[in-house]
Every structure is written in C-alpha cells, then in structure tokens.
PDB file of C-alpha atoms in Angstrom:
ATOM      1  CA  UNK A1089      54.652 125.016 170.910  1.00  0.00           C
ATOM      2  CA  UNK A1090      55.904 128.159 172.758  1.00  0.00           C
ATOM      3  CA  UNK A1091      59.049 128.516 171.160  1.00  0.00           C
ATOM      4  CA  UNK A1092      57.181 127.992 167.370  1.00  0.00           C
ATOM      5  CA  UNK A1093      54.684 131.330 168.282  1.00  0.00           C
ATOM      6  CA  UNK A1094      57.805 133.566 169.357  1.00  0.00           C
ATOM      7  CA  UNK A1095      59.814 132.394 166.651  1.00  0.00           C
ATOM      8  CA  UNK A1096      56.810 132.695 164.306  1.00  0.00           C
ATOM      9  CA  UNK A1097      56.358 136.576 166.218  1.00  0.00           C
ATOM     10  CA  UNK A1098      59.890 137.495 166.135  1.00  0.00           C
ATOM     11  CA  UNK A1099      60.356 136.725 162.171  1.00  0.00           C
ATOM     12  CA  UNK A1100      57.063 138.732 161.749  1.00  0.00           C
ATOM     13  CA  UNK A1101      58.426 141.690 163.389  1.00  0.00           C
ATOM     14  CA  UNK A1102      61.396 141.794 162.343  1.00  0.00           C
ATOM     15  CA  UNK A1103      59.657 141.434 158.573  1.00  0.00           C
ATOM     16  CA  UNK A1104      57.808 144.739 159.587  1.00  0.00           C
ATOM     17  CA  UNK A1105      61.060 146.859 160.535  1.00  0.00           C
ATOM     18  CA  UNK A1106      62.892 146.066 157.218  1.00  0.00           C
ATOM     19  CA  UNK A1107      59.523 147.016 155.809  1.00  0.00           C
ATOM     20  CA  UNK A1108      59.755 149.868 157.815  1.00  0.00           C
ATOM     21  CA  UNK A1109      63.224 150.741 157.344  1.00  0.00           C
ATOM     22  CA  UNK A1110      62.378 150.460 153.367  1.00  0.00           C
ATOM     23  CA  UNK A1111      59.774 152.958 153.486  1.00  0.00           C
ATOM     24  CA  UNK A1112      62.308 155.220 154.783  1.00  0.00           C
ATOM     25  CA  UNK A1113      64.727 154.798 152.150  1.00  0.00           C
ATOM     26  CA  UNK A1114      62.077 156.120 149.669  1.00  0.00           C
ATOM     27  CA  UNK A1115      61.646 159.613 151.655  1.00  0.00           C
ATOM     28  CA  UNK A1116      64.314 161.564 150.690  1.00  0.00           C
ATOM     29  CA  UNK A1117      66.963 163.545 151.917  1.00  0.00           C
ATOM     30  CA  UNK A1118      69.214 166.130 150.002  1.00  0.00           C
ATOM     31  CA  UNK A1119      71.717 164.223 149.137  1.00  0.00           C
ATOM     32  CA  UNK A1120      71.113 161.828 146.163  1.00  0.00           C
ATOM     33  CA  UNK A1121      71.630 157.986 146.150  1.00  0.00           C
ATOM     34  CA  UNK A1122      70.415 155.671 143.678  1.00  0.00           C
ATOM     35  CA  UNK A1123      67.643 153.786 145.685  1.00  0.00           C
ATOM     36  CA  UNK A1124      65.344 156.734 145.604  1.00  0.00           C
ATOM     37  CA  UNK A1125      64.682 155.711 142.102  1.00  0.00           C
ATOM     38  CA  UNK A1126      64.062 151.455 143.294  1.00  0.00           C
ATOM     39  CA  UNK A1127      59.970 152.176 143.360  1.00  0.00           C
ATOM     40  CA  UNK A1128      60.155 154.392 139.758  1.00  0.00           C
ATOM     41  CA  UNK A1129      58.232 151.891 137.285  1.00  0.00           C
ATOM     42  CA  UNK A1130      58.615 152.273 133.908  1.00  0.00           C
ATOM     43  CA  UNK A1131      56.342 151.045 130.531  1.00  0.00           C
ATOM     44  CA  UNK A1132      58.667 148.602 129.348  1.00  0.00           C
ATOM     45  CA  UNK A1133      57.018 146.654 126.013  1.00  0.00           C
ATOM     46  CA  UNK A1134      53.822 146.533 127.662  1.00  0.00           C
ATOM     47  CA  UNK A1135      54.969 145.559 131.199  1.00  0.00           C
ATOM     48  CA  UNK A1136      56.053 147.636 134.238  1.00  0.00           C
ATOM     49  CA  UNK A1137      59.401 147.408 135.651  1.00  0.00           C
ATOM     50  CA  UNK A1138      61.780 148.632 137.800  1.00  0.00           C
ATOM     51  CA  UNK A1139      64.060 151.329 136.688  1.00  0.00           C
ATOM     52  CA  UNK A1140      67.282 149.494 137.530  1.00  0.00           C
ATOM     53  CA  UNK A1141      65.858 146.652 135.506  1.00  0.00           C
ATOM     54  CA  UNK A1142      66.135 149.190 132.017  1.00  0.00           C
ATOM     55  CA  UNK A1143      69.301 150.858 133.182  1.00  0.00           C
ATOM     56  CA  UNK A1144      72.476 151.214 135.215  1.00  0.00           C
ATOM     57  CA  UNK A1145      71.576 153.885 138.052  1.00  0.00           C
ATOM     58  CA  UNK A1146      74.666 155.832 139.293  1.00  0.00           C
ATOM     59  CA  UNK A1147      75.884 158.281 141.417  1.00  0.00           C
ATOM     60  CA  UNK A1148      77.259 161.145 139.346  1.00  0.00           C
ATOM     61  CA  UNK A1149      77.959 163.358 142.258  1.00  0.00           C
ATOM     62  CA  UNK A1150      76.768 163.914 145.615  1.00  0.00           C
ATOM     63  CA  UNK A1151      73.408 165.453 144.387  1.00  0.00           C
ATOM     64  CA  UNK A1152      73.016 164.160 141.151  1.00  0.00           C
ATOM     65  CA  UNK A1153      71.835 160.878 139.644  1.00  0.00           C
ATOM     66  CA  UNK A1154      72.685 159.233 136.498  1.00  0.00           C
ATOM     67  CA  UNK A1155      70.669 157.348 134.730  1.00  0.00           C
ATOM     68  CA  UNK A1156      71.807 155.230 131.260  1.00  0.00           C
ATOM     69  CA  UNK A1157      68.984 153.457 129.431  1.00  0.00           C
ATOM     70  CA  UNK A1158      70.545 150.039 128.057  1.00  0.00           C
ATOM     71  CA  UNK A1159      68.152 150.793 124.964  1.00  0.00           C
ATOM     72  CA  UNK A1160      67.976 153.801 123.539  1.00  0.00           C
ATOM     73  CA  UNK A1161      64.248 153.948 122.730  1.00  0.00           C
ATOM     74  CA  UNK A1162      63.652 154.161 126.533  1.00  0.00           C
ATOM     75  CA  UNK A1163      65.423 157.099 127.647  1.00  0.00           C
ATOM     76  CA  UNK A1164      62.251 159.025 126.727  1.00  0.00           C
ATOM     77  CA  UNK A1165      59.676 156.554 128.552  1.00  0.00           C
ATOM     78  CA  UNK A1166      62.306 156.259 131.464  1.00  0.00           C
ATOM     79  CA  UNK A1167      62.728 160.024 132.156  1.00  0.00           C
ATOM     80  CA  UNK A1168      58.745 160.568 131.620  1.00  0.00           C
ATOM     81  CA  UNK A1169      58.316 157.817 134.542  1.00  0.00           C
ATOM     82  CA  UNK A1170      61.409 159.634 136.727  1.00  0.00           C
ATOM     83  CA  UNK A1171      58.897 163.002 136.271  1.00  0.00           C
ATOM     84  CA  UNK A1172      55.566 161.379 137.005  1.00  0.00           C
ATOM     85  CA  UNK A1173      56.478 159.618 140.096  1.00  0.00           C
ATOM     86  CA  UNK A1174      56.124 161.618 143.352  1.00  0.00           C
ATOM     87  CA  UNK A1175      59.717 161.976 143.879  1.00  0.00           C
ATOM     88  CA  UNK A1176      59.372 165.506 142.895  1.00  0.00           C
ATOM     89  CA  UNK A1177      61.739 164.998 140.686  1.00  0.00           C
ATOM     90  CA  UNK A1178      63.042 166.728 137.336  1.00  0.00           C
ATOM     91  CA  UNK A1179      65.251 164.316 135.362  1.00  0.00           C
ATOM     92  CA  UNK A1180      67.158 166.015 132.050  1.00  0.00           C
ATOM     93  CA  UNK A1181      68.165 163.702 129.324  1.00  0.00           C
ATOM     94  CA  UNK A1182      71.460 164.610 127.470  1.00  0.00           C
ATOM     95  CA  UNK A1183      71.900 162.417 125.237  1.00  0.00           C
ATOM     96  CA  UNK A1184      71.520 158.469 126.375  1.00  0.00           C
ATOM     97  CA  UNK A1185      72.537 159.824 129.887  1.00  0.00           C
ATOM     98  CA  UNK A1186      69.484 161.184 132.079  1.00  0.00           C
ATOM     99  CA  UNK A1187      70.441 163.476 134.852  1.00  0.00           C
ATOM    100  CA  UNK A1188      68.646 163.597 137.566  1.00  0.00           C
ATOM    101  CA  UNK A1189      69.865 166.613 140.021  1.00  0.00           C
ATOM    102  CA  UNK A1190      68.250 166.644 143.675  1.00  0.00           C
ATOM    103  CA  UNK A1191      66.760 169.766 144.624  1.00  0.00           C
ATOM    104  CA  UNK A1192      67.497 171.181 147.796  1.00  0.00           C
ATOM    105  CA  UNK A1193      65.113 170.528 150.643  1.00  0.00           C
ATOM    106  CA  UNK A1194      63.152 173.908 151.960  1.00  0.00           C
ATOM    107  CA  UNK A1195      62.200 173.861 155.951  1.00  0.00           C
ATOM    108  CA  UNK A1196      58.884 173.745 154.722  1.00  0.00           C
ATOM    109  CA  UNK A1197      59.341 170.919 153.115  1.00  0.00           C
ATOM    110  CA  UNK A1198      61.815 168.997 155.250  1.00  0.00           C
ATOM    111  CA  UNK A1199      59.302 169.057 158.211  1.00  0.00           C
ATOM    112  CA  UNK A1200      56.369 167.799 155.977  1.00  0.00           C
ATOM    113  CA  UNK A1201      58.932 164.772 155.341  1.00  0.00           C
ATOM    114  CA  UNK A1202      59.708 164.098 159.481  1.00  0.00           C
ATOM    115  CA  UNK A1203      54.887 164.098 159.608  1.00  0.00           C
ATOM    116  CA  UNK A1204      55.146 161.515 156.534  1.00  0.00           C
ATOM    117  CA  UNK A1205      57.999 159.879 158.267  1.00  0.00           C
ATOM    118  CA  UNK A1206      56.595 159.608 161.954  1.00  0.00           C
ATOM    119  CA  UNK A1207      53.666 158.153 160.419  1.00  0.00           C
ATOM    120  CA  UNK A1208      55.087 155.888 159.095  1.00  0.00           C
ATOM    121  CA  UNK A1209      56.853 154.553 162.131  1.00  0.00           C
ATOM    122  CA  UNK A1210      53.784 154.546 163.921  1.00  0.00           C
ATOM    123  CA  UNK A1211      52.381 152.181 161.165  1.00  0.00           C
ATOM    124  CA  UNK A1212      55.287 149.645 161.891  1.00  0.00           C
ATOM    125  CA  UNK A1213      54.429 150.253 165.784  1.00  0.00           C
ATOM    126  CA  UNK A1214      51.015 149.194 165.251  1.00  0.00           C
ATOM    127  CA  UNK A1215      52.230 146.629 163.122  1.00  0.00           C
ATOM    128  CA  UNK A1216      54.518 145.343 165.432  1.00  0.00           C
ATOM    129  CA  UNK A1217      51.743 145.255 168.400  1.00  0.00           C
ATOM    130  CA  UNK A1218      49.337 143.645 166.343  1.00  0.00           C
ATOM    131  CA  UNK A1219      51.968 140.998 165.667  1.00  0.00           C
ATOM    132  CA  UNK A1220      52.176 140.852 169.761  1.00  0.00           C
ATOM    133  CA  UNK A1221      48.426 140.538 170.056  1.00  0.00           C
ATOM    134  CA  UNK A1222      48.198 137.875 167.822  1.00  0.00           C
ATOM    135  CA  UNK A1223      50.697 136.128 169.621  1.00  0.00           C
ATOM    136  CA  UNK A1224      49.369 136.195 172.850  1.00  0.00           C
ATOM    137  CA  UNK A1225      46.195 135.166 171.643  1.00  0.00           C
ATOM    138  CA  UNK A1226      47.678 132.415 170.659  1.00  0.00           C
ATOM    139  CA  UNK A1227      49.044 131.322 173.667  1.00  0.00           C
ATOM    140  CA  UNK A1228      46.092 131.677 175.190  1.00  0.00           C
ATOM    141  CA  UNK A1229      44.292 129.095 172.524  1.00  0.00           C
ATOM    142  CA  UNK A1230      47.160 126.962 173.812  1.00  0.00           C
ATOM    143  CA  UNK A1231      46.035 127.451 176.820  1.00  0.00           C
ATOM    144  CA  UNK A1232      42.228 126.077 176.166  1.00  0.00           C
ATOM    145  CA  UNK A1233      43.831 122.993 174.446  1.00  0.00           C
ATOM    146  CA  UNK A1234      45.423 122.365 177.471  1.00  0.00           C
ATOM    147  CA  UNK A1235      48.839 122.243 175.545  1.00  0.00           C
ATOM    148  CA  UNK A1236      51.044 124.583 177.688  1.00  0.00           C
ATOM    149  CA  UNK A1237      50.323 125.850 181.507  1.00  0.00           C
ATOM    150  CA  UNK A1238      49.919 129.109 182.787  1.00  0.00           C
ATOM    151  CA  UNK A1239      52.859 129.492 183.960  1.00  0.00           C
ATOM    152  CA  UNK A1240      53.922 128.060 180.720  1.00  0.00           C
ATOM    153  CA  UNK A1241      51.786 131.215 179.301  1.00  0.00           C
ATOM    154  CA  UNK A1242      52.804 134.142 181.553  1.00  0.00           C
ATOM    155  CA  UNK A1243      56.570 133.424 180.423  1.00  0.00           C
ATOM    156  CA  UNK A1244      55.607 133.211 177.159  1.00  0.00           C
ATOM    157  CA  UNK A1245      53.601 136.895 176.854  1.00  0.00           C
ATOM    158  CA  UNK A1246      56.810 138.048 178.883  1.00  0.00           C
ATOM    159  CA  UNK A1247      59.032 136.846 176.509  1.00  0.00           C
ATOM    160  CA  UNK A1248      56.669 138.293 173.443  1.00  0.00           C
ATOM    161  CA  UNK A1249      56.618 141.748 175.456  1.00  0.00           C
ATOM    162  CA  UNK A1250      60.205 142.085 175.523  1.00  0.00           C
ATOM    163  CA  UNK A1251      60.581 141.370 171.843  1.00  0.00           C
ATOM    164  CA  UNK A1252      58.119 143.797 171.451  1.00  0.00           C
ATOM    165  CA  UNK A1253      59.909 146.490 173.281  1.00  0.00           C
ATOM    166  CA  UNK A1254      63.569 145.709 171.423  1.00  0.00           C
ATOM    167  CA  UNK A1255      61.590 145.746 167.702  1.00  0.00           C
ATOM    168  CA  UNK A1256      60.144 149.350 169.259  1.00  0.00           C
ATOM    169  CA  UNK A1257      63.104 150.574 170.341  1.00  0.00           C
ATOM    170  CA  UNK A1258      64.650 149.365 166.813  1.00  0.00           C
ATOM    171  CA  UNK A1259      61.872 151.700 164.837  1.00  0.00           C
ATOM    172  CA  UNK A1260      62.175 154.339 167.226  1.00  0.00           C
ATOM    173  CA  UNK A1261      66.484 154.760 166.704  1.00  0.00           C
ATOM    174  CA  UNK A1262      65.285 154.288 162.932  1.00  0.00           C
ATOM    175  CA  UNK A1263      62.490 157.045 162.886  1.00  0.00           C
ATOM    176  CA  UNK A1264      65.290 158.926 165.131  1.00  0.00           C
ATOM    177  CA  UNK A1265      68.262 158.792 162.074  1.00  0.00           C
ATOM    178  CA  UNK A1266      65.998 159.496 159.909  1.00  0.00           C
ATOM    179  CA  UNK A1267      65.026 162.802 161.579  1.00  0.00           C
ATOM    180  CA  UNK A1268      68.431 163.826 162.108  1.00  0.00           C
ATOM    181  CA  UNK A1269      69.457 163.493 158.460  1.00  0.00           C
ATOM    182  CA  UNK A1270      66.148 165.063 157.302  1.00  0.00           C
ATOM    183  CA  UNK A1271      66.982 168.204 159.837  1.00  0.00           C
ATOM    184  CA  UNK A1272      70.826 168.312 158.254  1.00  0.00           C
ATOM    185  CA  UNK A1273      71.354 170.837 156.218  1.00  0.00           C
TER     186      UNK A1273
END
C-alpha cells in the first residue's frame, strides 16, 4: 500500500518537472534551436498540426532557423503561423526555404523572460506540493482503514517529504540554468 502511493507520487512529480522543464524550452534564448518552433500550429487541410509535422526544421546557423515546407502550397500558411504565434518572431520565405533569424534579446526583455520563467517554476513547485498533499492524505485514509500503522505513516510522509525536496531542488537547478543562459549575452 505504502510503496503504491510513493511510487504513484514520485511518477507524478517527476511528470510535473519534464512538464516543467518543457515549458522552459519554449522561452527563448538568443541563440536559435529548432524546438522553439514544437508549439507553432499550422492550418493544415482543415486540421492543426505541428510545424515539424509539414516540414523539416533545421538549424541554418547559430541564430537562424530553417524551415522547408514538404508541400509547396504551405510555405505561405506555415510562415503566417511562425508570425502569429507569440514567439515574436519574423520568418522570411525565399523561395520553399523560410528563414527564420532570432532577434537579439534586449535587457528589457531578457528580464521579462527570467518573471515569466520564475513563474513558471513556482507553478511546478505548487504542483509538486500538491502532489505531496495528496499523498499524505492518502496515507492518512490508510490510516482510518486501519491498513498501515502510524508508524507505518510517519515513514511514509518522511519518505514523500524527501522526494519532495529532491523534485524541488531538481526545478530549482532548472529555473537556475535557465537564468544563467537567459542573462548570457
């Protein structure tokens, strides 16, 4: 019974830091790589879809993008969907090939990125300490069914508290990377 909640609590929280450490991927730095553009959807025959699900996505250099629709009738719906999203983005099509250059990142802008980012690790906190709560609560049901002991219980919320604190430490060195490589210029 105990082992089931903390395995139960530990695959939650570890499902809300790769959430977490997704989220991140989508703010973006100044240097370009091609999973900014994983969340673009574009109008494909009636239907939304990814971007790299109409295209190969590529590095071109170190601040640029490339972008080649597989059909050419798409560029034009593919680059209007780069432009809309708010990537702040400004894609240029030559040809089949859409370029997609990354601007540089203004102070301004780079600390409105580490407020958008620090919330968002405080979401996974909370998250993560729901998950906890829940957890404990159900040991505690456990405990009214007579299944486990107190002592059985106490170990149990220790154990759950620990995980807590490593998943917590995890978004924290995660929130603290990301930080660092917003502040580089």
């Amino acid at each position: 019974m105990i082992n089931e909640v903390k395995k139960s609590a530990e695959q939650k929280m570890s499902k809300s830091l790769e959430a977490f450490k997704t989220d991140l991927t989508k703010v973006r730095t100044g240097r370009a790589h091609t999973g900014i553009l994983d969340h673009v959807m574009v109008d494909y025959y009636g239907s939304d879809v990814p971007v790299n699900q109409v295209a190969n996505v590529s590095l071109i250099d170190a601040r640029t993008i490339g972008v080649q629709a597989w059909e050419k009738n798409m560029v034009a719906k593919i680059e209007k969907a780069i432009r809309d999203s708010d990537l702040g983005l400004n894609p240029a099509s030559m040809g089949d090939i859409i370029r997609v250059p990354m601007p540089m990142l203004t102070e301004e802008r780079r600390r409105d990125l580490i407020k958008v980012v620090r919330s968002e690790a405080e979401g996974a906190r909370v998250a993560v300490r729901n998950i906890r709560r829940d957890a404990n609560n159900e040991f505690k049901n456990l405990i009214k069914d007579k299944s486990i002991t107190e002592d059985d219980e106490r170990r149990g919320q220790d154990d759950i508290q620990k995980m807590t604190d490593k998943f917590i430490a995890e978004i924290d060195k995660a929130l603290a990377a990301k930080e660092a490589d917003l502040m580089a210029v």
